[in-house]
Coordinates of C-alpha atoms and ligand atoms in Angstrom, one line a residue:
M1 CA 21.2 5.6 -26.4
T2 CA 18.2 3.3 -26.2
A3 CA 15.1 4.6 -24.4
I4 CA 14.5 3.4 -20.9
R5 CA 11.8 0.7 -20.6
T6 CA 10.6 -0.5 -17.2
R7 CA 7.7 -2.6 -16.2
Y8 CA 5.5 -3.5 -13.2
A9 CA 4.9 -7.2 -13.3
P10 CA 2.4 -8.1 -10.5
S11 CA 1.0 -11.5 -9.9
P12 CA -2.8 -11.5 -9.7
T13 CA -2.9 -13.1 -6.3
G14 CA -5.3 -10.5 -4.6
D15 CA -5.7 -6.8 -4.3
P16 CA -2.2 -5.3 -4.6
H17 CA -0.8 -4.2 -1.3
V18 CA 0.8 -0.8 -0.8
G19 CA 4.3 -2.3 -0.4
N20 CA 4.0 -4.0 -3.8
I21 CA 2.5 -0.9 -5.5
R22 CA 5.7 1.0 -4.3
T23 CA 7.5 -1.0 -7.0
A24 CA 5.2 0.2 -9.6
V25 CA 5.7 3.8 -8.5
F26 CA 9.5 3.5 -8.8
A27 CA 9.5 1.7 -12.1
W28 CA 7.0 4.2 -13.5
A29 CA 8.8 7.3 -12.2
M30 CA 12.1 6.1 -13.6
A31 CA 10.6 5.6 -17.1
R32 CA 8.7 8.9 -17.0
A33 CA 11.6 10.9 -15.6
N34 CA 13.8 9.7 -18.4
G35 CA 11.3 10.0 -21.3
G36 CA 11.1 6.2 -21.5
Q37 CA 8.2 3.8 -21.5
F38 CA 6.5 1.9 -18.7
L39 CA 4.7 -1.5 -19.2
L40 CA 2.3 -3.5 -17.3
R41 CA 2.6 -7.3 -17.4
I42 CA 0.5 -9.8 -15.5
E43 CA 2.5 -12.7 -14.1
D44 CA -0.1 -15.4 -13.6
T45 CA 2.0 -18.5 -14.0
D46 CA 1.3 -19.8 -10.5
Q47 CA -2.2 -20.9 -11.3
A48 CA -2.9 -22.2 -7.8
R49 CA -2.5 -18.7 -6.3
L50 CA -4.8 -16.8 -8.7
V51 CA -7.5 -14.7 -7.1
P52 CA -10.4 -13.6 -9.4
G53 CA -10.8 -9.9 -9.6
S54 CA -7.1 -9.1 -8.9
I55 CA -6.3 -7.8 -12.4
E56 CA -9.2 -5.3 -12.1
A57 CA -7.9 -4.3 -8.7
I58 CA -4.4 -3.8 -10.1
Y59 CA -5.8 -1.5 -12.8
T60 CA -7.9 0.4 -10.4
S61 CA -5.1 0.9 -7.9
L62 CA -2.6 2.2 -10.5
R63 CA -5.2 4.5 -12.1
W64 CA -6.2 5.9 -8.8
L65 CA -2.5 6.8 -8.1
G66 CA -2.3 8.4 -11.6
I67 CA 0.2 5.8 -12.9
D68 CA -0.2 5.3 -16.6
W69 CA 1.3 2.6 -18.8
D70 CA 2.2 2.6 -22.4
E71 CA 1.7 -1.1 -23.1
G72 CA -0.3 -3.6 -21.1
P73 CA -3.0 -6.3 -21.2
D74 CA -5.8 -3.8 -21.6
I75 CA -4.3 -1.6 -24.2
G76 CA -2.0 -4.0 -26.0
G77 CA 1.2 -3.0 -27.7
P78 CA 3.9 -4.4 -30.0
H79 CA 4.8 -7.2 -27.6
A80 CA 1.3 -8.4 -26.8
P81 CA 0.0 -10.5 -25.1
Y82 CA 1.0 -9.0 -21.8
V83 CA -0.4 -11.8 -19.7
Q84 CA 2.0 -14.7 -19.1
S85 CA -0.6 -17.5 -19.3
Q86 CA -1.2 -16.4 -22.9
R87 CA 2.5 -16.8 -23.8
L88 CA 3.2 -20.4 -22.8
A89 CA 4.5 -21.4 -26.2
K90 CA 7.3 -18.9 -25.9
Y91 CA 8.5 -20.3 -22.5
Q92 CA 8.1 -23.9 -23.7
G93 CA 10.2 -23.1 -26.8
A94 CA 12.9 -21.5 -24.7
A95 CA 12.9 -24.5 -22.4
A96 CA 13.2 -26.9 -25.3
K97 CA 16.1 -24.9 -26.7
L98 CA 17.9 -25.0 -23.4
I99 CA 17.5 -28.8 -23.3
A100 CA 18.7 -29.2 -26.8
E101 CA 21.8 -27.1 -25.9
G102 CA 22.5 -29.1 -22.8
R103 CA 21.8 -26.2 -20.4
A104 CA 18.6 -27.8 -19.0
Y105 CA 17.3 -31.2 -18.4
R106 CA 14.0 -33.1 -17.9
C107 CA 13.5 -34.0 -14.3
Y108 CA 11.3 -37.0 -13.5
C109 CA 11.5 -36.8 -9.8
T110 CA 8.1 -37.0 -8.2
A111 CA 6.8 -34.6 -5.6
E112 CA 7.0 -37.5 -3.0
R113 CA 10.7 -38.1 -3.9
L114 CA 11.5 -34.4 -3.6
D115 CA 9.7 -34.2 -0.2
A116 CA 11.6 -37.1 1.1
M117 CA 14.9 -35.6 -0.2
R118 CA 14.2 -32.3 1.6
A119 CA 13.3 -34.1 4.8
A120 CA 16.5 -36.1 4.7
Q121 CA 18.5 -32.9 4.0
S122 CA 16.9 -31.1 6.8
A123 CA 17.5 -34.1 9.2
A124 CA 21.1 -34.2 8.2
K125 CA 21.4 -30.4 8.6
Q126 CA 22.4 -30.1 5.0
P127 CA 21.4 -27.1 2.9
P128 CA 18.3 -27.7 0.9
G129 CA 18.5 -28.1 -2.9
Y130 CA 17.9 -30.5 -5.7
D131 CA 20.4 -33.4 -5.4
G132 CA 20.8 -33.8 -9.2
R133 CA 19.4 -37.2 -9.7
C134 CA 18.2 -36.5 -13.2
R135 CA 21.0 -34.1 -14.2
D136 CA 22.9 -36.7 -16.1
L137 CA 20.3 -39.0 -17.5
A138 CA 21.3 -40.1 -21.0
S139 CA 19.5 -38.0 -23.6
A140 CA 18.0 -41.0 -25.3
E141 CA 16.5 -42.2 -22.0
S142 CA 15.3 -38.8 -21.1
E143 CA 13.7 -38.5 -24.5
R144 CA 12.0 -41.9 -24.2
R145 CA 10.7 -41.3 -20.7
S146 CA 9.3 -38.0 -21.8
Q147 CA 6.7 -39.8 -23.8
L148 CA 5.5 -41.8 -20.8
E149 CA 6.0 -39.7 -17.6
P150 CA 5.4 -36.2 -16.5
F151 CA 8.5 -34.1 -16.1
T152 CA 9.7 -30.6 -15.1
V153 CA 12.6 -28.9 -16.9
R154 CA 15.5 -27.9 -14.6
F155 CA 18.1 -25.4 -15.4
K156 CA 21.7 -26.6 -15.1
M157 CA 23.3 -24.0 -12.9
R158 CA 27.1 -23.6 -13.1
K159 CA 28.4 -24.8 -9.7
T160 CA 31.8 -23.3 -9.8
G161 CA 33.0 -19.8 -9.6
Q162 CA 30.9 -16.8 -8.8
T163 CA 28.1 -14.8 -10.2
V164 CA 28.2 -11.1 -9.7
L165 CA 25.1 -8.9 -9.8
R166 CA 25.7 -5.3 -10.6
D167 CA 22.8 -3.8 -8.8
L168 CA 22.0 -0.2 -9.5
I169 CA 21.2 0.5 -5.8
R170 CA 23.5 -1.9 -4.0
G171 CA 26.5 -2.1 -6.2
D172 CA 28.2 -5.4 -6.8
V173 CA 26.7 -8.4 -5.0
T174 CA 28.7 -11.6 -5.3
F175 CA 27.1 -15.1 -5.1
E176 CA 29.0 -18.4 -4.8
N177 CA 27.9 -20.7 -7.5
A178 CA 28.6 -23.8 -5.4
L179 CA 25.6 -22.8 -3.3
Q180 CA 23.3 -22.7 -6.3
D181 CA 20.7 -25.2 -7.1
D182 CA 19.3 -26.6 -10.4
F183 CA 15.9 -24.8 -10.3
V184 CA 12.8 -25.7 -12.1
A185 CA 12.3 -23.5 -15.2
L186 CA 9.2 -25.2 -16.6
K187 CA 6.7 -27.0 -14.4
S188 CA 5.1 -30.3 -15.3
D189 CA 1.8 -28.5 -16.3
G190 CA 3.8 -26.7 -19.0
F191 CA 3.7 -23.4 -17.2
P192 CA 7.1 -21.6 -16.6
T193 CA 8.3 -20.5 -13.3
Y194 CA 8.9 -16.9 -12.6
H195 CA 12.6 -17.3 -13.4
L196 CA 12.2 -18.5 -17.0
A197 CA 9.2 -16.3 -17.8
L198 CA 11.1 -13.2 -16.5
I199 CA 14.0 -13.7 -18.9
V200 CA 11.9 -14.5 -21.9
D201 CA 9.5 -11.6 -21.4
D202 CA 12.0 -8.9 -20.3
T203 CA 14.0 -9.7 -23.3
E204 CA 11.2 -9.8 -25.8
M205 CA 9.6 -6.7 -24.3
R206 CA 12.9 -4.9 -24.5
I207 CA 12.9 -4.0 -20.9
T208 CA 16.1 -2.1 -20.0
H209 CA 15.8 -2.0 -16.2
A210 CA 14.2 -4.6 -14.0
I211 CA 13.1 -2.8 -10.9
R212 CA 11.8 -5.1 -8.2
G213 CA 11.6 -5.8 -4.5
E214 CA 14.5 -6.9 -2.4
E215 CA 13.0 -10.3 -1.9
W216 CA 14.2 -11.2 -5.4
I217 CA 17.9 -10.5 -4.9
S218 CA 18.7 -14.1 -3.9
S219 CA 17.2 -15.2 -7.2
A220 CA 19.4 -12.9 -9.2
P221 CA 22.2 -15.5 -9.9
K222 CA 19.6 -17.8 -11.4
H223 CA 18.5 -15.0 -13.7
L224 CA 22.0 -13.9 -14.7
Q225 CA 23.0 -17.5 -15.4
L226 CA 19.8 -18.0 -17.5
Y227 CA 20.5 -14.9 -19.5
N228 CA 24.0 -16.1 -20.1
A229 CA 22.9 -19.6 -21.1
M230 CA 20.4 -18.2 -23.6
G231 CA 23.1 -15.9 -25.1
L232 CA 21.1 -12.8 -24.0
E233 CA 22.2 -9.5 -22.6
P234 CA 20.7 -9.1 -19.1
T235 CA 18.7 -6.0 -18.2
A236 CA 20.0 -3.7 -15.5
F237 CA 18.7 -4.7 -12.1
A238 CA 17.6 -2.5 -9.2
H239 CA 16.4 -4.2 -6.0
L240 CA 14.4 -1.7 -4.0
P241 CA 14.9 -1.6 -0.2
L242 CA 12.8 -3.6 2.1
I243 CA 9.9 -1.8 3.7
V244 CA 9.7 -2.2 7.5
G245 CA 7.0 -1.4 10.0
A246 CA 7.3 0.5 13.2
D247 CA 8.5 -2.8 14.8
R248 CA 11.4 -2.7 12.3
K249 CA 10.3 -6.0 10.9
K250 CA 9.4 -6.6 7.3
L251 CA 6.2 -4.8 6.6
S252 CA 3.2 -7.1 7.2
K253 CA -0.5 -6.7 7.2
R254 CA -0.4 -5.7 10.8
S255 CA 2.1 -2.9 10.3
G256 CA 0.2 -1.4 7.4
D257 CA 0.8 -3.5 4.3
T258 CA -2.8 -3.9 3.3
A259 CA -4.5 -3.4 0.0
L260 CA -3.9 0.0 -1.6
L261 CA -7.7 0.0 -2.1
D262 CA -8.2 -0.1 1.7
Y263 CA -6.4 3.2 1.9
V264 CA -8.6 4.6 -0.9
R265 CA -11.6 3.5 1.1
G266 CA -10.1 5.0 4.3
G267 CA -10.0 8.5 2.6
Y268 CA -6.4 9.0 1.6
L269 CA -5.7 11.2 -1.4
P270 CA -3.8 9.9 -4.4
A271 CA -1.3 12.8 -4.2
A272 CA -0.5 12.0 -0.6
M273 CA -0.2 8.3 -1.2
L274 CA 2.1 8.9 -4.2
N275 CA 4.3 11.3 -2.2
F276 CA 4.4 8.8 0.6
L277 CA 5.3 5.8 -1.5
V278 CA 8.0 7.4 -3.4
L279 CA 9.7 8.4 -0.2
L280 CA 10.0 4.7 0.8
G281 CA 13.5 4.4 -0.4
W282 CA 14.0 7.5 -2.5
S283 CA 14.5 11.2 -1.6
L284 CA 14.8 14.4 -3.6
D285 CA 17.4 15.8 -1.2
D286 CA 18.0 15.6 2.5
K287 CA 15.1 17.9 3.4
T288 CA 12.2 17.9 1.1
S289 CA 9.2 15.9 2.3
I290 CA 6.4 17.3 0.1
I291 CA 6.9 16.3 -3.5
S292 CA 4.3 16.8 -6.2
R293 CA 3.8 14.4 -9.0
E294 CA 5.3 17.0 -11.4
E295 CA 8.4 17.3 -9.3
L296 CA 8.7 13.6 -8.9
L297 CA 8.6 13.1 -12.6
A298 CA 11.1 15.8 -13.2
H299 CA 13.6 14.7 -10.6
F300 CA 13.3 11.0 -9.9
S301 CA 16.5 9.1 -10.3
I302 CA 17.5 5.6 -9.3
D303 CA 20.8 7.0 -8.0
R304 CA 19.1 8.5 -5.1
V305 CA 17.4 5.2 -4.0
V306 CA 19.1 3.8 -0.9
A307 CA 19.6 0.2 0.0
N308 CA 18.7 0.6 3.7
P309 CA 15.2 -0.5 4.8
A310 CA 12.5 2.1 4.5
L311 CA 10.2 2.8 7.4
F312 CA 6.5 2.6 6.7
D313 CA 5.4 5.4 9.1
I314 CA 1.6 5.8 9.0
E315 CA 2.0 9.1 10.9
R316 CA 3.9 10.5 8.0
L317 CA 1.2 9.3 5.6
N318 CA -1.4 11.0 7.8
F319 CA 0.6 14.2 7.9
L320 CA 1.0 14.2 4.1
N321 CA -2.7 13.4 3.7
G322 CA -3.6 16.3 5.9
H323 CA -1.3 18.6 4.0
Y324 CA -2.9 17.7 0.7
I325 CA -6.4 18.0 2.2
R326 CA -5.6 21.6 3.2
Q327 CA -4.7 22.3 -0.5
I328 CA -8.2 21.4 -1.7
E329 CA -10.2 24.5 -2.8
T330 CA -13.1 25.4 -0.6
R331 CA -15.8 24.4 -3.0
D332 CA -14.2 21.1 -3.7
W333 CA -13.8 20.5 0.0
E334 CA -17.5 21.1 0.6
R335 CA -18.2 18.5 -2.0
E336 CA -15.9 16.0 -0.4
V337 CA -17.5 16.6 3.0
H338 CA -20.9 16.1 1.5
D339 CA -19.9 12.9 -0.4
W340 CA -18.2 11.3 2.5
A341 CA -21.0 12.2 4.9
E342 CA -23.6 10.9 2.6
R343 CA -21.7 7.7 2.2
Q344 CA -20.5 7.1 5.8
L345 CA -22.9 8.6 8.2
P346 CA -25.1 6.0 9.9
P347 CA -28.1 4.9 7.8
S348 CA -30.4 5.9 10.6
I349 CA -29.7 9.6 9.7
P350 CA -32.2 10.6 7.1
R351 CA -31.1 11.6 3.6
P352 CA -30.7 13.9 1.8
L353 CA -28.4 15.5 4.4
D354 CA -28.8 19.2 5.4
R355 CA -26.4 20.9 2.9
E356 CA -26.3 24.1 4.8
L357 CA -25.3 22.4 8.0
L358 CA -22.5 20.6 6.1
A359 CA -21.3 23.8 4.5
E360 CA -21.2 25.3 7.9
V361 CA -19.1 22.6 9.4
A362 CA -16.8 22.1 6.3
P363 CA -14.3 24.8 7.3
L364 CA -13.9 23.3 10.8
L365 CA -13.1 19.9 9.3
H366 CA -10.8 21.3 6.7
E367 CA -8.3 22.5 9.2
R368 CA -7.9 19.3 11.1
T369 CA -9.0 16.3 9.1
A370 CA -6.2 13.7 8.5
T371 CA -8.3 11.3 6.3
L372 CA -11.6 11.8 4.5
G373 CA -12.8 8.7 6.5
D374 CA -12.6 10.9 9.6
I375 CA -15.3 13.3 8.3
A376 CA -18.4 11.3 9.2
P377 CA -17.4 10.2 12.7
S378 CA -16.5 13.8 13.5
I379 CA -19.9 15.2 12.6
T380 CA -22.3 12.4 13.5
F381 CA -23.2 14.3 16.7
L382 CA -24.7 17.2 14.7
F383 CA -27.5 14.9 13.4
G384 CA -30.4 13.9 15.6
D385 CA -31.3 15.1 19.1
E386 CA -29.2 12.8 21.1
A387 CA -25.4 12.6 21.3
P388 CA -24.0 9.4 19.8
E389 CA -24.0 6.7 22.5
Y390 CA -21.1 6.6 24.9
D391 CA -20.0 4.9 28.1
P392 CA -20.9 7.3 31.0
A393 CA -17.6 6.4 32.6
T394 CA -15.8 8.4 29.9
L395 CA -17.5 11.6 31.2
S396 CA -15.4 11.6 34.3
E397 CA -12.3 9.8 33.0
K398 CA -10.1 12.9 32.6
V399 CA -11.3 15.0 35.5
G400 CA -10.7 12.6 38.4
G401 CA -14.1 11.3 39.4
T402 CA -17.8 11.5 39.1
S403 CA -18.3 14.4 41.5
E404 CA -15.9 16.6 39.5
A405 CA -17.7 15.8 36.3
V406 CA -21.0 16.6 38.0
R407 CA -19.6 19.9 39.2
I408 CA -18.4 20.8 35.7
L409 CA -21.8 19.9 34.1
D410 CA -23.7 21.9 36.6
A411 CA -21.5 24.9 36.1
A412 CA -21.8 24.6 32.3
L413 CA -25.6 24.2 32.4
L414 CA -25.9 27.3 34.6
A415 CA -23.7 29.4 32.3
L416 CA -25.2 28.2 29.0
D417 CA -28.8 28.3 30.2
A418 CA -28.2 32.1 30.7
V419 CA -27.5 32.6 27.0
D420 CA -30.7 33.1 25.1
A421 CA -31.4 31.6 21.7
A422 CA -30.9 34.9 19.9
G423 CA -27.5 35.4 21.3
W424 CA -26.4 31.7 20.8
D425 CA -23.3 32.0 18.7
K426 CA -19.6 31.1 18.8
A427 CA -18.5 34.2 20.7
A428 CA -21.1 33.7 23.3
M429 CA -20.2 30.1 23.7
E430 CA -16.6 30.9 24.0
Q431 CA -17.3 33.5 26.7
A432 CA -19.6 31.3 28.7
I433 CA -17.4 28.2 28.6
R434 CA -14.1 29.9 29.2
G435 CA -15.8 31.8 31.9
L436 CA -16.1 28.5 33.8
E437 CA -12.4 28.5 34.6
G438 CA -12.9 30.9 37.5
P439 CA -15.8 29.3 39.4
L440 CA -14.5 25.8 38.7
K441 CA -10.9 26.7 39.6
M442 CA -9.8 24.5 36.7
K443 CA -8.2 25.0 33.3
L444 CA -10.4 24.8 30.2
R445 CA -8.0 22.2 28.8
K446 CA -8.9 19.9 31.7
F447 CA -12.7 20.3 32.0
V448 CA -13.5 20.5 28.3
S449 CA -13.3 16.7 27.9
V450 CA -16.5 16.4 30.0
L451 CA -18.3 18.7 27.6
Y452 CA -17.0 17.0 24.6
V453 CA -18.3 13.6 25.8
A454 CA -21.7 15.0 26.7
I455 CA -22.0 16.8 23.3
M456 CA -20.2 14.5 20.9
G457 CA -20.0 11.2 22.7
K458 CA -16.2 11.2 22.8
A459 CA -13.5 13.2 24.5
Q460 CA -12.3 15.1 21.5
G461 CA -13.5 16.4 18.2
I462 CA -13.9 19.4 16.1
P463 CA -13.7 22.8 17.9
L464 CA -16.1 22.9 20.8
F465 CA -17.3 26.5 20.7
D466 CA -18.2 26.3 17.0
S467 CA -19.8 22.9 17.5
V468 CA -22.0 24.0 20.3
A469 CA -23.0 27.1 18.4
I470 CA -24.0 25.0 15.4
L471 CA -25.7 22.4 17.5
G472 CA -28.0 25.1 19.0
R473 CA -29.4 25.9 22.4
E474 CA -32.0 23.2 22.9
R475 CA -29.9 20.2 21.9
T476 CA -26.8 21.4 23.8
L477 CA -28.7 21.9 27.0
S478 CA -30.5 18.6 26.7
R479 CA -27.3 16.7 26.1
L480 CA -25.7 18.3 29.1
R481 CA -28.7 17.4 31.3
K482 CA -28.7 13.9 30.0
A483 CA -25.0 13.5 30.9
R484 CA -25.7 14.9 34.4
H485 CA -28.4 12.4 34.7
L486 CA -26.2 9.5 33.6
L487 CA -23.8 10.3 36.4
E488 CA -26.4 10.2 39.1
Ligands
LIG501 N1 5.6 -11.3 -10.4 C1 6.7 -10.8 -9.5 C2 6.1 -10.2 -8.3 O1 4.9 -10.0 -8.2 C3 7.5 -9.8 -10.3 C4 8.8 -9.5 -9.8 C5 9.5 -8.6 -10.8 O2 9.2 -7.4 -10.9 O3 10.3 -9.1 -11.6 O4 6.8 -10.0 -7.3

């Protein structure tokens, strides 16, 4: 049996988005789970869409996730180069051969003519597609004009019968050849289209399984017919399910499909992201939601990928991220807290930061942080004398009016002022603040929001009793007084 070889073949058109990186995860997992090889190939044939820096972003994204490749532009390999713009002669040779064998033809139609053709088709409510004007040019004439005019090379699709895709995930998918179109295989600038480059490269690089997004499924008949015309055995195909957002529509920027590197900057952990991405279409069984890299590589199989759309549920990602955060060892966690605080606390807070204070607050954060990006906003209030700025209206928002908020602040001031600096600890804070339930005739759950806003500038945050204990007597009382003052 030949070893499995898969590839990730991104186009360098910007920082890769999470939805696209999911394809890399599946192709990589399939190769690794089967003792095969995984390749990285850069598909830069659409020169107009290139974005500088994308290739670096692709490397950084994959490395961050722990995805390694056996052959690729940076490390080379037996089928180098792994960048399509450096392989043009191969595609041009393949196109010339197809022309010589009568399976492709030069097309001299100009962009203007093609536009007019499309407009007429659309006006007549006909399906779009090339009308075949250059399909039957005599070869001598075609040859002669090729010296004088620019041309594309179109593939002659078979227009009768059916083409059947045997998809590993979806089973057989049948396409009517009558609906197929003679597509451009080589553009007038000598660059191939995706279709031709795919066949040439997957063949030469000995890819066994083309794992790609569902958006390519309608192109599959082109690819199968090209393989056939070139006398080549096609790879197996697996079209991964669509990813949809909470609105059940194709994942978009708005529903979370932004650059993977945005998630890195937001404080997601690679283990959580990998776990999350692989569950977008695959599952280990019907119950396991936490899957380590090791388990993934031991158990991934394309048979358990489903065709139904996968829901991109950011809550699930946050849950997984929290789970992996809780696995971090105490020392490492303290380092994370320190690093993220250094990086993200407002520049007005003097550096270096108080390490002891950070170590004190680290355990409180460890229990409840969903993303590392939450660390700095949760602890800003501990630095400086004043609470972070807030809208005074938020003080009374949850307690039904200014007079209630005033009553709560007065009671809290009275109770906390009675605790002296020596006895100012978490237990004393808990006793004093819980003790307000009686006099206020109100549940802690309800009045606590006023204290949160006064102390932290927002209605929720890390545990209040600990926070007030860490903040200390003077700063706590002065913030409560200030809040009281704001309400007057
Ligand atoms: N360059 C294509 C893309 O970025 C690759 C599709 C494939 O994997 O064949 O979508």
